[in-house]
Amino acid sequence: MIQKDRPKIYSQFEINVILFYISMILFTPVVLVLTYMFEIDQALNINTFMFWLLIGNAVLILIGSIWLAARKQFLKRRVRPTYRGEYIYIMILFVFALLGFVVLYDYMGGNRAYIANILVVLFAAFLYALIYLGRKYFKFDYMKKK
């Protein structure tokens, strides 16, 4: 007898699609953290840099989407019960993106007095996204009691 309530196990293709598009969405804030750490913003015009960064990001999305489409059949046949390493990658990416959005806010001339408010709202949104993704796709539920 097959149980109808058993959780779905996702293939490597679905996990790679999630990882790729989250990485590409958060690519710009992560790079902005690096520019802030190494003070690249002092040497370059940050608006021009962000323009070329977004164009480069669009090119990477195009190339990555083509690569994922080409490898779809191979990746659909690979299945694992959990994707713990991939989930940890998402967690690290969200931490850097959280800082990156604050740096973006600072670069765009926002009032520094509101940075704490932005951090709290973004942290809550990212935490909700992490819990949701962990439960549904990565089979990593750290909030559940066993």
CSV table of N, CA and C in Angstrom, one decimal:
chain,number,residue,atom,x,y,z
A,1,MET,N,0.8,-1.2,0.0
A,1,MET,CA,0.0,0.0,0.0
A,1,MET,C,0.9,1.3,0.0
A,2,ILE,N,0.6,2.2,-0.9
A,2,ILE,CA,1.4,3.4,-1.0
A,2,ILE,C,0.7,4.5,-0.2
A,3,GLN,N,1.5,5.1,0.7
A,3,GLN,CA,1.0,6.2,1.5
A,3,GLN,C,0.9,7.5,0.7
A,4,LYS,N,-0.2,8.2,0.9
A,4,LYS,CA,-0.4,9.4,0.1
A,4,LYS,C,0.2,10.6,0.8
A,5,ASP,N,0.5,10.5,2.1
A,5,ASP,CA,1.0,11.6,2.9
A,5,ASP,C,2.5,11.7,3.0
A,6,ARG,N,3.2,10.8,2.3
A,6,ARG,CA,4.6,10.7,2.4
A,6,ARG,C,5.2,11.9,1.7
A,7,PRO,N,6.3,12.5,2.2
A,7,PRO,CA,6.9,13.7,1.6
A,7,PRO,C,7.5,13.3,0.2
A,8,LYS,N,7.5,14.3,-0.7
A,8,LYS,CA,8.1,14.1,-2.0
A,8,LYS,C,9.6,14.3,-1.9
A,9,ILE,N,10.3,13.5,-2.6
A,9,ILE,CA,11.8,13.6,-2.7
A,9,ILE,C,12.1,14.3,-4.0
A,10,TYR,N,12.8,15.3,-4.0
A,10,TYR,CA,13.1,16.1,-5.2
A,10,TYR,C,14.4,15.6,-5.8
A,11,SER,N,14.5,15.7,-7.1
A,11,SER,CA,15.7,15.3,-7.9
A,11,SER,C,16.7,16.4,-7.8
A,12,GLN,N,17.9,16.0,-8.2
A,12,GLN,CA,19.0,17.0,-8.2
A,12,GLN,C,18.7,18.1,-9.1
A,13,PHE,N,18.0,17.9,-10.2
A,13,PHE,CA,17.6,19.0,-11.1
A,13,PHE,C,16.8,20.1,-10.4
A,14,GLU,N,15.8,19.7,-9.6
A,14,GLU,CA,15.0,20.7,-8.9
A,14,GLU,C,15.8,21.5,-7.9
A,15,ILE,N,16.7,20.8,-7.2
A,15,ILE,CA,17.5,21.4,-6.2
A,15,ILE,C,18.5,22.4,-6.9
A,16,ASN,N,19.1,21.9,-8.0
A,16,ASN,CA,20.0,22.8,-8.7
A,16,ASN,C,19.3,24.0,-9.3
A,17,VAL,N,18.1,23.9,-9.7
A,17,VAL,CA,17.3,25.1,-10.2
A,17,VAL,C,17.1,26.1,-9.1
A,18,ILE,N,16.7,25.5,-7.9
A,18,ILE,CA,16.5,26.4,-6.8
A,18,ILE,C,17.8,27.1,-6.4
A,19,LEU,N,18.9,26.3,-6.3
A,19,LEU,CA,20.2,26.9,-5.9
A,19,LEU,C,20.7,27.9,-6.9
A,20,PHE,N,20.5,27.6,-8.2
A,20,PHE,CA,21.0,28.6,-9.2
A,20,PHE,C,20.3,29.9,-9.2
A,21,TYR,N,19.0,29.8,-9.2
A,21,TYR,CA,18.2,31.1,-9.2
A,21,TYR,C,18.3,31.9,-7.9
A,22,ILE,N,18.4,31.2,-6.8
A,22,ILE,CA,18.6,32.0,-5.6
A,22,ILE,C,20.0,32.6,-5.6
A,23,SER,N,21.0,31.9,-6.1
A,23,SER,CA,22.3,32.4,-6.2
A,23,SER,C,22.4,33.6,-7.1
A,24,MET,N,21.7,33.6,-8.2
A,24,MET,CA,21.7,34.7,-9.2
A,24,MET,C,20.9,35.9,-8.7
A,25,ILE,N,19.8,35.6,-7.9
A,25,ILE,CA,19.1,36.8,-7.4
A,25,ILE,C,20.0,37.5,-6.3
A,26,LEU,N,20.7,36.7,-5.5
A,26,LEU,CA,21.5,37.3,-4.5
A,26,LEU,C,22.9,37.6,-4.9
A,27,PHE,N,23.3,37.4,-6.1
A,27,PHE,CA,24.6,37.6,-6.6
A,27,PHE,C,25.1,39.1,-6.4
A,28,THR,N,24.2,40.0,-6.8
A,28,THR,CA,24.6,41.4,-6.7
A,28,THR,C,24.9,41.8,-5.2
A,29,PRO,N,24.0,41.5,-4.3
A,29,PRO,CA,24.3,41.9,-2.9
A,29,PRO,C,25.6,41.3,-2.3
A,30,VAL,N,25.8,40.0,-2.7
A,30,VAL,CA,27.0,39.4,-2.2
A,30,VAL,C,28.3,40.0,-2.8
A,31,VAL,N,28.3,40.4,-4.1
A,31,VAL,CA,29.4,41.1,-4.6
A,31,VAL,C,29.6,42.5,-4.0
A,32,LEU,N,28.5,43.1,-3.7
A,32,LEU,CA,28.6,44.4,-3.0
A,32,LEU,C,29.2,44.3,-1.6
A,33,VAL,N,29.0,43.2,-0.9
A,33,VAL,CA,29.7,43.0,0.3
A,33,VAL,C,31.2,43.0,0.1
A,34,LEU,N,31.6,42.3,-0.9
A,34,LEU,CA,33.0,42.2,-1.2
A,34,LEU,C,33.6,43.6,-1.6
A,35,THR,N,32.8,44.4,-2.4
A,35,THR,CA,33.3,45.7,-2.7
A,35,THR,C,33.4,46.6,-1.5
A,36,TYR,N,32.5,46.4,-0.5
A,36,TYR,CA,32.6,47.2,0.7
A,36,TYR,C,33.7,46.8,1.6
A,37,MET,N,34.0,45.5,1.6
A,37,MET,CA,35.1,45.0,2.5
A,37,MET,C,36.4,45.4,2.0
A,38,PHE,N,36.6,45.4,0.6
A,38,PHE,CA,37.9,45.7,0.1
A,38,PHE,C,38.0,47.1,-0.4
A,39,GLU,N,37.0,48.0,-0.1
A,39,GLU,CA,36.9,49.4,-0.4
A,39,GLU,C,37.1,49.7,-1.9
A,40,ILE,N,36.5,48.8,-2.7
A,40,ILE,CA,36.6,49.0,-4.2
A,40,ILE,C,35.7,50.2,-4.6
A,41,ASP,N,34.7,50.5,-3.7
A,41,ASP,CA,33.8,51.7,-4.0
A,41,ASP,C,34.6,53.0,-4.0
A,42,GLN,N,35.7,53.0,-3.3
A,42,GLN,CA,36.5,54.3,-3.3
A,42,GLN,C,37.2,54.5,-4.6
A,43,ALA,N,37.6,53.4,-5.4
A,43,ALA,CA,38.3,53.5,-6.6
A,43,ALA,C,37.4,53.6,-7.8
A,44,LEU,N,36.1,53.1,-7.7
A,44,LEU,CA,35.2,53.1,-8.9
A,44,LEU,C,34.0,53.9,-8.6
A,45,ASN,N,33.3,54.3,-9.6
A,45,ASN,CA,32.0,54.8,-9.5
A,45,ASN,C,31.0,53.7,-9.2
A,46,ILE,N,30.4,53.7,-8.1
A,46,ILE,CA,29.6,52.5,-7.7
A,46,ILE,C,28.4,52.3,-8.5
A,47,ASN,N,27.8,53.3,-9.1
A,47,ASN,CA,26.6,53.2,-9.9
A,47,ASN,C,27.0,52.5,-11.3
A,48,THR,N,28.1,52.9,-11.8
A,48,THR,CA,28.6,52.3,-13.1
A,48,THR,C,29.0,50.8,-12.8
A,49,PHE,N,29.6,50.6,-11.7
A,49,PHE,CA,30.0,49.2,-11.3
A,49,PHE,C,28.8,48.3,-11.1
A,50,MET,N,27.7,48.9,-10.5
A,50,MET,CA,26.5,48.1,-10.3
A,50,MET,C,25.8,47.8,-11.6
A,51,PHE,N,25.8,48.8,-12.5
A,51,PHE,CA,25.3,48.6,-13.9
A,51,PHE,C,25.9,47.4,-14.6
A,52,TRP,N,27.2,47.4,-14.6
A,52,TRP,CA,28.0,46.3,-15.3
A,52,TRP,C,27.8,45.0,-14.5
A,53,LEU,N,27.7,45.1,-13.2
A,53,LEU,CA,27.4,43.9,-12.4
A,53,LEU,C,26.1,43.3,-12.7
A,54,LEU,N,25.1,44.1,-12.9
A,54,LEU,CA,23.8,43.6,-13.3
A,54,LEU,C,23.7,43.0,-14.7
A,55,ILE,N,24.5,43.6,-15.6
A,55,ILE,CA,24.6,43.1,-17.0
A,55,ILE,C,25.3,41.7,-16.9
A,56,GLY,N,26.4,41.7,-16.2
A,56,GLY,CA,27.1,40.4,-16.0
A,56,GLY,C,26.2,39.3,-15.4
A,57,ASN,N,25.4,39.7,-14.4
A,57,ASN,CA,24.5,38.8,-13.8
A,57,ASN,C,23.4,38.3,-14.8
A,58,ALA,N,22.9,39.1,-15.6
A,58,ALA,CA,22.0,38.7,-16.6
A,58,ALA,C,22.6,37.7,-17.6
A,59,VAL,N,23.9,37.9,-18.0
A,59,VAL,CA,24.6,37.0,-18.8
A,59,VAL,C,24.8,35.7,-18.1
A,60,LEU,N,25.1,35.7,-16.9
A,60,LEU,CA,25.3,34.5,-16.1
A,60,LEU,C,24.0,33.7,-16.0
A,61,ILE,N,22.9,34.4,-15.8
A,61,ILE,CA,21.6,33.8,-15.7
A,61,ILE,C,21.3,33.1,-17.0
A,62,LEU,N,21.5,33.7,-18.1
A,62,LEU,CA,21.3,33.1,-19.5
A,62,LEU,C,22.1,31.9,-19.7
A,63,ILE,N,23.4,32.0,-19.4
A,63,ILE,CA,24.3,30.8,-19.6
A,63,ILE,C,23.9,29.7,-18.6
A,64,GLY,N,23.6,30.0,-17.4
A,64,GLY,CA,23.3,29.0,-16.4
A,64,GLY,C,21.9,28.3,-16.7
A,65,SER,N,21.0,29.1,-17.2
A,65,SER,CA,19.7,28.5,-17.6
A,65,SER,C,19.9,27.5,-18.8
A,66,ILE,N,20.7,27.9,-19.8
A,66,ILE,CA,21.0,27.0,-20.9
A,66,ILE,C,21.7,25.7,-20.4
A,67,TRP,N,22.6,25.9,-19.5
A,67,TRP,CA,23.3,24.7,-18.9
A,67,TRP,C,22.4,23.8,-18.2
A,68,LEU,N,21.5,24.4,-17.4
A,68,LEU,CA,20.5,23.6,-16.6
A,68,LEU,C,19.6,22.8,-17.6
A,69,ALA,N,19.2,23.5,-18.7
A,69,ALA,CA,18.3,22.9,-19.6
A,69,ALA,C,19.0,21.7,-20.3
A,70,ALA,N,20.3,21.9,-20.6
A,70,ALA,CA,21.0,20.9,-21.3
A,70,ALA,C,21.2,19.6,-20.4
A,71,ARG,N,21.4,19.8,-19.1
A,71,ARG,CA,21.7,18.7,-18.2
A,71,ARG,C,20.4,18.2,-17.5
A,72,LYS,N,19.3,18.6,-17.9
A,72,LYS,CA,18.0,18.3,-17.2
A,72,LYS,C,17.8,16.8,-17.1
A,73,GLN,N,17.9,16.1,-18.2
A,73,GLN,CA,17.6,14.6,-18.2
A,73,GLN,C,18.6,13.9,-17.3
A,74,PHE,N,19.8,14.3,-17.3
A,74,PHE,CA,20.8,13.6,-16.4
A,74,PHE,C,20.6,13.9,-14.9
A,75,LEU,N,20.3,15.2,-14.6
A,75,LEU,CA,20.1,15.6,-13.2
A,75,LEU,C,18.7,15.1,-12.7
A,76,LYS,N,17.8,14.9,-13.5
A,76,LYS,CA,16.5,14.3,-13.0
A,76,LYS,C,16.6,12.9,-12.5
A,77,ARG,N,17.6,12.2,-13.0
A,77,ARG,CA,17.7,10.8,-12.6
A,77,ARG,C,18.5,10.7,-11.3
A,78,ARG,N,19.1,11.7,-10.8
A,78,ARG,CA,19.9,11.7,-9.6
A,78,ARG,C,19.0,12.2,-8.4
A,79,VAL,N,18.8,11.3,-7.4
A,79,VAL,CA,18.0,11.7,-6.3
A,79,VAL,C,18.7,11.3,-5.0
A,80,ARG,N,18.6,12.2,-4.0
A,80,ARG,CA,19.1,11.9,-2.7
A,80,ARG,C,18.0,12.2,-1.7
A,81,PRO,N,18.0,11.5,-0.5
A,81,PRO,CA,16.9,11.7,0.4
A,81,PRO,C,17.0,13.1,1.1
A,82,THR,N,18.2,13.6,1.3
A,82,THR,CA,18.3,15.0,1.9
A,82,THR,C,19.4,15.7,1.1
A,83,TYR,N,19.4,17.0,1.2
A,83,TYR,CA,20.4,17.9,0.6
A,83,TYR,C,20.9,18.8,1.6
A,84,ARG,N,21.6,18.3,2.6
A,84,ARG,CA,22.1,19.1,3.7
A,84,ARG,C,23.2,20.1,3.3
A,85,GLY,N,24.1,19.6,2.4
A,85,GLY,CA,25.2,20.5,2.0
A,85,GLY,C,24.7,21.7,1.2
A,86,GLU,N,23.7,21.5,0.3
A,86,GLU,CA,23.1,22.5,-0.4
A,86,GLU,C,22.3,23.5,0.4
A,87,TYR,N,21.7,23.0,1.5
A,87,TYR,CA,21.0,23.8,2.4
A,87,TYR,C,21.9,24.7,3.2
A,88,ILE,N,23.1,24.2,3.6
A,88,ILE,CA,24.1,25.0,4.3
A,88,ILE,C,24.6,26.1,3.3
A,89,TYR,N,24.8,25.8,2.1
A,89,TYR,CA,25.2,26.8,1.1
A,89,TYR,C,24.2,27.9,1.0
A,90,ILE,N,22.9,27.6,1.0
A,90,ILE,CA,21.8,28.6,1.0
A,90,ILE,C,21.9,29.5,2.2
A,91,MET,N,22.1,28.8,3.4
A,91,MET,CA,22.2,29.6,4.6
A,91,MET,C,23.3,30.6,4.6
A,92,ILE,N,24.5,30.2,4.1
A,92,ILE,CA,25.7,31.1,4.0
A,92,ILE,C,25.4,32.2,3.0
A,93,LEU,N,24.8,31.8,1.9
A,93,LEU,CA,24.4,32.8,0.9
A,93,LEU,C,23.4,33.9,1.4
A,94,PHE,N,22.5,33.4,2.2
A,94,PHE,CA,21.5,34.4,2.8
A,94,PHE,C,22.2,35.3,3.8
A,95,VAL,N,23.2,34.9,4.5
A,95,VAL,CA,23.9,35.7,5.5
A,95,VAL,C,24.6,36.8,4.7
A,96,PHE,N,25.3,36.5,3.7
A,96,PHE,CA,26.1,37.5,2.9
A,96,PHE,C,25.1,38.4,2.2
A,97,ALA,N,24.0,37.9,1.7
A,97,ALA,CA,23.0,38.7,1.0
A,97,ALA,C,22.4,39.7,2.0
A,98,LEU,N,22.1,39.3,3.2
A,98,LEU,CA,21.6,40.2,4.2
A,98,LEU,C,22.5,41.4,4.4
A,99,LEU,N,23.8,41.1,4.5
A,99,LEU,CA,24.8,42.2,4.6
A,99,LEU,C,24.8,43.0,3.3
A,100,GLY,N,24.7,42.3,2.2
A,100,GLY,CA,24.7,43.0,0.9
A,100,GLY,C,23.6,44.0,0.7
A,101,PHE,N,22.4,43.6,1.1
A,101,PHE,CA,21.3,44.6,1.0
A,101,PHE,C,21.5,45.8,1.8
A,102,VAL,N,22.1,45.6,3.0
A,102,VAL,CA,22.4,46.8,3.8
A,102,VAL,C,23.5,47.7,3.1
A,103,VAL,N,24.5,47.0,2.5
A,103,VAL,CA,25.5,47.8,1.8
A,103,VAL,C,24.9,48.5,0.6
A,104,LEU,N,24.0,47.8,-0.1
A,104,LEU,CA,23.2,48.4,-1.2
A,104,LEU,C,22.4,49.7,-0.8
A,105,TYR,N,21.8,49.5,0.4
A,105,TYR,CA,21.0,50.7,0.9
A,105,TYR,C,22.0,51.8,1.2
A,106,ASP,N,23.1,51.5,1.8
A,106,ASP,CA,24.1,52.6,2.1
A,106,ASP,C,24.7,53.2,0.8
A,107,TYR,N,25.0,52.4,-0.2
A,107,TYR,CA,25.5,52.9,-1.5
A,107,TYR,C,24.4,53.8,-2.2
A,108,MET,N,23.2,53.5,-2.0
A,108,MET,CA,22.1,54.3,-2.7
A,108,MET,C,21.8,55.6,-1.9
A,109,GLY,N,22.5,55.8,-0.8
A,109,GLY,CA,22.3,57.1,-0.1
A,109,GLY,C,21.2,57.0,1.0
A,110,GLY,N,20.9,55.8,1.5
A,110,GLY,CA,19.9,55.7,2.5
A,110,GLY,C,20.4,56.2,3.8
A,111,ASN,N,19.4,56.6,4.7
A,111,ASN,CA,19.8,57.1,6.0
A,111,ASN,C,20.3,55.9,6.9
A,112,ARG,N,21.5,56.1,7.4
A,112,ARG,CA,22.1,55.0,8.2
A,112,ARG,C,21.4,54.7,9.5
A,113,ALA,N,20.5,55.6,9.9
A,113,ALA,CA,19.8,55.4,11.2
A,113,ALA,C,18.8,54.3,11.0
A,114,TYR,N,18.4,54.0,9.8
A,114,TYR,CA,17.4,52.9,9.6
A,114,TYR,C,18.0,51.6,9.2
A,115,ILE,N,19.3,51.4,9.2
A,115,ILE,CA,19.9,50.2,8.9
A,115,ILE,C,19.5,49.0,9.8
A,116,ALA,N,19.3,49.3,11.1
A,116,ALA,CA,18.9,48.2,12.0
A,116,ALA,C,17.5,47.8,11.7
A,117,ASN,N,16.6,48.7,11.3
A,117,ASN,CA,15.2,48.3,10.9
A,117,ASN,C,15.2,47.4,9.7
A,118,ILE,N,16.1,47.8,8.7
A,118,ILE,CA,16.1,47.0,7.5
A,118,ILE,C,16.7,45.6,7.8
A,119,LEU,N,17.7,45.5,8.6
A,119,LEU,CA,18.3,44.2,9.0
A,119,LEU,C,17.3,43.3,9.7
A,120,VAL,N,16.4,43.9,10.5
A,120,VAL,CA,15.4,43.0,11.2
A,120,VAL,C,14.4,42.5,10.2
A,121,VAL,N,13.9,43.4,9.3
A,121,VAL,CA,12.9,42.9,8.4
A,121,VAL,C,13.5,41.9,7.4
A,122,LEU,N,14.7,42.2,6.9
A,122,LEU,CA,15.3,41.2,6.0
A,122,LEU,C,15.6,39.9,6.6
A,123,PHE,N,16.1,40.0,7.9
A,123,PHE,CA,16.4,38.8,8.6
A,123,PHE,C,15.2,37.9,8.8
A,124,ALA,N,14.1,38.5,9.2
A,124,ALA,CA,12.8,37.8,9.3
A,124,ALA,C,12.4,37.1,8.0
A,125,ALA,N,12.5,37.9,6.9
A,125,ALA,CA,12.1,37.3,5.6
A,125,ALA,C,13.0,36.2,5.2
A,126,PHE,N,14.3,36.4,5.4
A,126,PHE,CA,15.3,35.3,5.0
A,126,PHE,C,15.1,34.1,5.9
A,127,LEU,N,14.8,34.3,7.2
A,127,LEU,CA,14.6,33.2,8.1
A,127,LEU,C,13.4,32.4,7.7
A,128,TYR,N,12.3,33.1,7.4
A,128,TYR,CA,11.1,32.4,6.9
A,128,TYR,C,11.4,31.6,5.6
A,129,ALA,N,12.1,32.2,4.7
A,129,ALA,CA,12.4,31.5,3.4
A,129,ALA,C,13.3,30.3,3.7
A,130,LEU,N,14.3,30.4,4.6
A,130,LEU,CA,15.1,29.3,5.0
A,130,LEU,C,14.3,28.1,5.6
A,131,ILE,N,13.4,28.4,6.5
A,131,ILE,CA,12.6,27.4,7.1
A,131,ILE,C,11.7,26.7,6.0
A,132,TYR,N,11.1,27.5,5.2
A,132,TYR,CA,10.2,27.0,4.2
A,132,TYR,C,11.0,26.1,3.2
A,133,LEU,N,12.1,26.6,2.7
A,133,LEU,CA,12.9,25.8,1.7
A,133,LEU,C,13.5,24.6,2.4
A,134,GLY,N,13.9,24.7,3.6
A,134,GLY,CA,14.4,23.5,4.3
A,134,GLY,C,13.4,22.4,4.5
A,135,ARG,N,12.2,22.8,4.9
A,135,ARG,CA,11.1,21.8,5.1
A,135,ARG,C,10.7,21.2,3.7
A,136,LYS,N,10.4,22.0,2.8
A,136,LYS,CA,9.8,21.5,1.5
A,136,LYS,C,10.8,20.8,0.6
A,137,TYR,N,11.9,21.4,0.3
A,137,TYR,CA,12.8,20.9,-0.7
A,137,TYR,C,14.0,20.2,-0.2
A,138,PHE,N,14.6,20.7,0.8
A,138,PHE,CA,15.9,20.1,1.3
A,138,PHE,C,15.8,19.0,2.3
A,139,LYS,N,14.6,18.8,2.8
A,139,LYS,CA,14.3,17.8,3.9
A,139,LYS,C,15.2,18.0,5.1
A,140,PHE,N,15.3,19.3,5.4
A,140,PHE,CA,16.1,19.7,6.6
A,140,PHE,C,15.3,20.6,7.5
A,141,ASP,N,14.6,19.9,8.5
A,141,ASP,CA,13.7,20.7,9.3
A,141,ASP,C,14.3,20.8,10.7
A,142,TYR,N,15.0,21.9,11.0
A,142,TYR,CA,15.7,22.1,12.2
A,142,TYR,C,14.8,22.6,13.3
A,143,MET,N,13.5,22.9,13.0
A,143,MET,CA,12.6,23.4,13.9
A,143,MET,C,11.7,22.3,14.5
A,144,LYS,N,11.7,21.1,14.0
A,144,LYS,CA,10.8,20.0,14.4
A,144,LYS,C,11.5,19.3,15.5
A,145,LYS,N,10.7,18.9,16.5
A,145,LYS,CA,11.2,18.1,17.6
A,145,LYS,C,11.1,16.6,17.2
A,146,LYS,N,12.0,15.8,17.6
A,146,LYS,CA,12.0,14.4,17.2
A,146,LYS,C,11.8,13.6,18.5
